[in-house]
Coordinates of C-alpha atoms in Angstrom, one line a residue:
M968 CA -5.6 34.0 102.5
M969 CA -5.5 30.2 102.3
A970 CA -8.1 30.3 99.2
A971 CA -5.6 31.1 96.7
P972 CA -3.5 27.7 97.0
K973 CA -6.8 25.7 96.8
Q974 CA -7.9 27.5 93.6
S975 CA -4.5 26.8 92.2
W976 CA -4.9 23.1 93.0
L977 CA -8.3 22.9 91.3
V978 CA -7.1 24.7 88.1
A979 CA -4.2 22.4 87.9
F980 CA -6.5 19.3 88.3
I981 CA -8.8 20.4 85.5
L982 CA -5.9 21.1 83.1
A983 CA -4.8 17.5 83.9
G984 CA -7.9 16.0 83.0
L985 CA -8.2 18.0 79.6
L986 CA -4.8 17.0 78.6
A987 CA -5.4 13.1 79.5
G988 CA -8.7 13.3 77.3
C989 CA -7.0 14.7 74.5
A990 CA -4.2 11.9 74.5
Q991 CA -6.9 9.4 74.7
K992 CA -8.8 10.7 71.7
Q993 CA -5.7 10.8 69.5
A994 CA -4.8 7.3 70.6
S995 CA -8.1 6.0 69.4
Q996 CA -7.8 7.4 66.0
P997 CA -6.7 4.9 63.5
V998 CA -3.1 5.5 61.8
H999 CA -3.2 5.5 58.1
E1000 CA 0.1 4.2 56.3
N1001 CA 1.2 5.7 53.1
T1002 CA 0.3 3.4 50.2
V1003 CA 1.8 3.3 46.7
T1004 CA -0.4 2.0 43.8
K1005 CA 1.5 0.4 41.1
V1006 CA 0.4 0.7 37.4
V1007 CA 1.7 -1.9 35.2
A1008 CA 2.1 -0.9 31.5
V1009 CA 0.5 -3.3 29.2
K1010 CA 2.4 -3.9 26.1
P1011 CA -0.2 -3.4 23.1
E1012 CA -0.8 -6.4 20.9
L1013 CA -0.1 -6.2 17.3
T1014 CA -3.2 -6.5 15.2
A1015 CA -3.7 -7.4 11.7
Q1016 CA -3.9 -3.7 10.7
T1017 CA -0.5 -3.0 12.1
I1018 CA 2.6 -3.1 9.9
T1019 CA 6.1 -2.8 11.2
P1020 CA 7.9 -0.2 8.9
V1021 CA 10.9 -1.8 7.3
P1022 CA 14.0 0.0 8.6
K1023 CA 16.6 1.2 6.1
P1024 CA 19.3 -1.4 5.5
V1025 CA 22.9 -0.9 6.4
E1026 CA 23.8 -2.2 2.9
E1027 CA 24.6 0.1 0.1
P1028 CA 22.1 0.2 -2.7
G1029 CA 22.3 -2.6 -5.3
K1030 CA 23.9 -5.1 -2.8
E1031 CA 22.3 -8.2 -1.5
P1032 CA 20.2 -7.5 1.8
S1033 CA 21.7 -9.0 5.0
Q1034 CA 20.3 -11.8 6.9
G1035 CA 18.7 -9.5 9.4
H1036 CA 17.3 -7.3 6.8
T1037 CA 15.9 -10.4 4.9
Q1038 CA 14.0 -11.3 8.2
Q1039 CA 12.6 -7.8 8.5
L1040 CA 11.2 -8.2 5.0
E1041 CA 9.7 -11.5 5.7
Q1042 CA 8.1 -10.2 8.9
A1043 CA 6.6 -7.3 6.8
L1044 CA 5.2 -9.7 4.2
R1045 CA 3.6 -11.9 7.2
E1046 CA 2.0 -8.8 8.4
L1047 CA 0.7 -7.9 5.0
K1048 CA -0.7 -11.4 4.7
G1049 CA -2.4 -11.1 8.0
M1050 CA -4.0 -7.9 6.8
L1051 CA -5.4 -9.6 3.7
S1052 CA -6.9 -12.2 6.1
T1053 CA -8.7 -9.5 8.0
I1054 CA -9.9 -7.7 4.7
G1055 CA -11.5 -11.1 3.6
D1056 CA -12.9 -12.0 7.0
T1057 CA -16.8 -11.6 6.8
N1058 CA -17.2 -12.1 10.4
R1059 CA -15.3 -8.7 11.2
S1060 CA -17.1 -5.4 10.9
T1061 CA -16.9 -3.3 7.9
D1062 CA -14.7 -0.7 9.6
E1063 CA -12.2 -3.2 10.6
R1064 CA -11.8 -4.5 7.1
S1065 CA -11.8 -1.2 5.6
Q1066 CA -9.0 -0.1 8.3
A1067 CA -7.1 -3.2 7.4
L1068 CA -7.4 -2.3 3.5
E1069 CA -6.0 1.1 4.2
S1070 CA -3.0 -0.3 6.2
F1071 CA -2.3 -2.9 3.5
L1072 CA -2.1 -0.4 0.8
K1073 CA 0.2 1.8 2.8
G1074 CA 2.3 -1.3 3.8
V1075 CA 2.6 -2.7 0.2
E1076 CA 4.0 0.7 -1.1
S1077 CA 6.3 0.9 2.1
F1078 CA 7.5 -2.9 1.4
L1079 CA 8.3 -2.0 -2.3
Q1080 CA 10.4 1.1 -1.3
S1081 CA 12.6 -1.2 0.9
E1082 CA 15.9 -2.3 -0.4
G1083 CA 16.1 -6.1 -1.1
S1084 CA 12.4 -6.2 -1.9
M1085 CA 13.2 -6.7 -5.6
A1086 CA 15.3 -9.9 -4.8
Y1087 CA 11.9 -11.7 -4.5
S1088 CA 10.6 -13.3 -7.6
D1089 CA 7.3 -12.5 -9.1
Q1090 CA 6.0 -15.9 -8.2
D1091 CA 7.4 -15.9 -4.6
L1092 CA 6.1 -12.5 -4.0
S1093 CA 2.6 -13.3 -5.2
Q1094 CA 2.6 -16.7 -3.2
K1095 CA 3.4 -14.9 0.1
L1096 CA 0.5 -12.8 -0.2
D1097 CA -2.0 -15.8 -1.1
Q1098 CA -2.1 -15.1 -4.8
Q1099 CA -4.0 -11.8 -4.1
I1100 CA -1.8 -9.7 -6.1
V1101 CA -0.5 -9.6 -9.7
V1102 CA 3.2 -9.2 -10.0
K1103 CA 5.3 -8.9 -13.3
T1104 CA 8.8 -7.7 -13.6
K1105 CA 10.7 -6.6 -16.8
V1106 CA 14.3 -5.3 -17.5
E1107 CA 15.1 -2.4 -19.7
N1108 CA 18.6 -1.5 -20.4
G1109 CA 19.8 -3.4 -17.4
T1110 CA 17.2 -1.6 -15.1
S1111 CA 14.4 -3.7 -13.5
F1112 CA 10.9 -2.5 -13.4
R1113 CA 8.1 -4.2 -11.8
I1114 CA 4.3 -3.6 -11.4
V1115 CA 2.1 -4.9 -8.4
H1116 CA -1.7 -4.8 -9.1
Y1117 CA -4.3 -5.4 -6.2
A1118 CA -8.0 -5.6 -6.8
G1119 CA -10.1 -4.8 -3.7
L1120 CA -13.2 -6.8 -2.7
P1121 CA -16.4 -5.7 -4.4
E1122 CA -18.5 -6.0 -1.0
L1123 CA -16.1 -3.3 0.4
L1124 CA -15.5 -1.1 -2.6
G1125 CA -18.1 -1.8 -5.1
T1126 CA -17.7 -3.5 -8.6
L1127 CA -16.1 -0.7 -10.7
E1128 CA -13.4 1.4 -9.0
R1129 CA -11.5 -0.9 -6.8
N1130 CA -8.1 -1.3 -8.2
W1131 CA -4.5 -0.2 -7.3
T1132 CA -1.4 -0.5 -9.4
F1133 CA 2.1 0.3 -8.1
V1134 CA 5.4 0.6 -9.9
Q1135 CA 8.8 -0.6 -8.5
W1136 CA 12.1 0.2 -10.1
K1137 CA 15.8 1.0 -9.4
D1138 CA 17.7 4.2 -10.4
A1139 CA 21.0 4.5 -11.9
N1140 CA 22.7 4.0 -8.5
G1141 CA 20.8 0.7 -7.7
K1142 CA 18.5 2.5 -5.1
V1143 CA 14.9 1.1 -4.9
H1144 CA 11.9 3.5 -5.7
A1145 CA 8.1 2.6 -5.6
Q1146 CA 5.1 4.7 -6.5
T1147 CA 1.4 4.4 -6.7
L1148 CA 0.3 4.8 -10.3
I1149 CA -3.4 4.0 -10.1
E1150 CA -5.3 4.5 -6.9
Q1151 CA -8.7 3.0 -6.5
G1152 CA -9.5 3.0 -10.3
A1153 CA -11.5 0.9 -12.8
E1154 CA -8.2 -0.2 -14.4
I1155 CA -7.3 -4.0 -14.0
T1156 CA -3.5 -3.9 -14.9
N1157 CA -2.1 -7.3 -16.1
D1158 CA 0.9 -6.1 -18.2
F1159 CA 3.0 -3.2 -19.2
V1160 CA 5.6 -1.8 -21.8
V1161 CA 8.7 0.2 -20.8
T1162 CA 11.1 1.9 -23.3
K1163 CA 13.0 5.1 -23.7
A1164 CA 11.5 8.2 -25.0
K1165 CA 13.2 11.6 -25.9
D1166 CA 12.5 13.1 -22.5
G1167 CA 13.0 10.1 -20.2
L1168 CA 11.7 6.7 -19.7
F1169 CA 8.3 5.7 -20.7
I1170 CA 6.0 3.2 -19.2
G1171 CA 2.6 2.1 -20.5
L1172 CA 0.2 0.0 -18.4
T1173 CA -2.6 -2.0 -20.1
G1174 CA -5.3 -4.3 -19.2
Y1175 CA -9.1 -4.0 -18.8
L1176 CA -11.6 -1.7 -17.4
T1177 CA -14.5 -2.6 -15.2
V1178 CA -16.8 0.1 -16.3
E1179 CA -18.8 -2.1 -18.6
K1180 CA -19.1 -5.4 -20.5
P1181 CA -17.6 -6.6 -22.5
H1182 CA -14.6 -5.0 -20.8
P1183 CA -13.0 -2.3 -22.7
V1184 CA -9.0 -2.5 -23.2
F1185 CA -7.1 0.5 -21.5
L1186 CA -3.8 2.0 -21.9
A1187 CA -2.3 4.6 -19.4
T1188 CA 1.1 6.2 -19.8
W1189 CA 3.8 8.1 -17.7
T1190 CA 7.2 9.5 -18.1
L1191 CA 10.0 9.1 -15.5
R1192 CA 11.3 12.4 -14.4
E1193 CA 13.6 13.1 -11.4
E1194 CA 12.6 9.8 -9.9
Q1195 CA 8.7 10.4 -10.2
W1196 CA 6.6 9.2 -12.7
Q1197 CA 4.5 12.0 -14.4
P1198 CA 1.3 11.5 -16.5
R1199 CA 2.2 11.5 -20.1
A1200 CA -0.5 12.7 -22.5
I1201 CA -1.8 10.4 -25.3
P1202 CA -2.2 12.0 -28.6
N1203 CA -5.7 11.7 -30.4
L1204 CA -5.6 8.2 -32.0
T1205 CA -7.3 7.5 -35.3
Q1206 CA -10.6 5.6 -35.0
P1207 CA -10.0 2.2 -36.7
E1208 CA -13.0 0.8 -38.5
G1209 CA -15.0 -1.3 -36.1
W1210 CA -13.5 0.2 -33.0
S1211 CA -14.3 2.7 -30.4
V1212 CA -11.4 4.8 -29.1
E1213 CA -11.4 7.3 -26.4
V1214 CA -8.8 9.3 -25.2
T1215 CA -8.6 11.4 -21.9
D1216 CA -5.3 12.9 -20.7
N1217 CA -2.9 9.9 -20.3
E1218 CA -5.4 7.3 -20.8
A1219 CA -7.1 5.8 -23.9
S1220 CA -9.7 3.0 -24.0
F1221 CA -10.4 0.6 -27.0
Q1222 CA -13.7 -1.2 -27.4
A1223 CA -15.2 -3.5 -30.1
D1224 CA -18.4 -5.4 -30.2
G1225 CA -17.2 -8.6 -28.5
E1226 CA -14.6 -9.8 -25.9
M1227 CA -11.2 -8.5 -26.3
F1228 CA -7.8 -9.8 -25.8
V1229 CA -4.5 -8.1 -25.0
E1230 CA -1.1 -9.3 -25.8
V1231 CA 2.3 -7.3 -25.2
S1232 CA 5.3 -7.8 -27.4
D1233 CA 8.5 -6.7 -25.3
A1234 CA 10.9 -7.3 -28.2
D1235 CA 9.3 -4.8 -30.6
K1236 CA 7.4 -2.7 -27.9
T1237 CA 4.0 -3.1 -29.1
I1238 CA 0.6 -4.1 -27.7
H1239 CA -1.9 -6.1 -29.9
I1240 CA -5.5 -5.9 -29.0
S1241 CA -7.7 -8.4 -30.8
Q1242 CA -11.4 -9.3 -31.0
D1243 CA -11.5 -12.9 -32.3
E1244 CA -15.2 -13.2 -33.2
A1245 CA -14.8 -10.7 -36.2
G1246 CA -11.0 -11.2 -36.7
K1247 CA -10.6 -7.5 -35.6
R1248 CA -7.0 -6.5 -34.6
I1249 CA -5.3 -3.2 -33.7
T1250 CA -1.6 -2.6 -32.7
L1251 CA -0.2 0.2 -30.5
S1252 CA 3.5 0.8 -31.2
F1253 CA 5.8 2.5 -28.5
R1254 CA 9.1 2.3 -30.6
T1255 CA 9.6 6.1 -30.7
G1256 CA 8.4 6.6 -27.1
E1257 CA 5.0 7.9 -28.3
V1258 CA 1.8 6.0 -28.7
M1259 CA 1.1 5.3 -32.4
L1260 CA -1.6 3.2 -34.0
Q1261 CA -0.1 0.9 -36.7
K1262 CA -1.9 0.3 -39.8
P1263 CA -3.2 -3.3 -40.2

């Protein structure tokens, strides 16, 4: 009868030993504290291919831009200049330079669409972009019109189709508009004529073509309808003696045997094309809003 208490004592002793072992094992395991990894957001650096969009000004169209908006325009010009630097940097890869070119072209049109951008003179705007653009402004019936021409580098685009021409103007309410007229073409634009036609304002760009030498003279025409320049077909032109004239849609080319020169007369809305060696000369008139060859 005394065996039962002895067995109970033995069982209790074994259980106590097991509990002590478990406690010791838990105490020997390391305790891990919860840790938090902080991720610091790195602000991306602006590259030469990045242009800050010029926000719309609070001023009404036609009014002088505020100082704050002028500073934004200046910043946009600095970034465009940086892109030109990247485009011309032969130490950079072709991909980098091509990306900078794409950003530059988009940035130019964005800048020209900004209120206040027409306040810059032609000379000032050209100087701020390292004389790498041609800028010319004319006024017709109190409205300002401006062309901006950019010629891409031959090593990136080849020697032929590497020219862009933008037009900038104000509507009747003084709002600024801009549009690309020539996109990667052979036309080197250096002057233009703007006048009224029966169906709207008429613009004619002129300059030289890079397709061959001596460089032919070109004329390309558009009409402004609902604040968009639409190509305006050029009628078939008589072939003057000693000249080769080709007309395709809204563009005509003129070529003689030697080097040619172009002169625009804003007073009488004419373009004079001459070839000095042989004394050849033809005149294009736009007085009626149509392209006409005047008889010598």
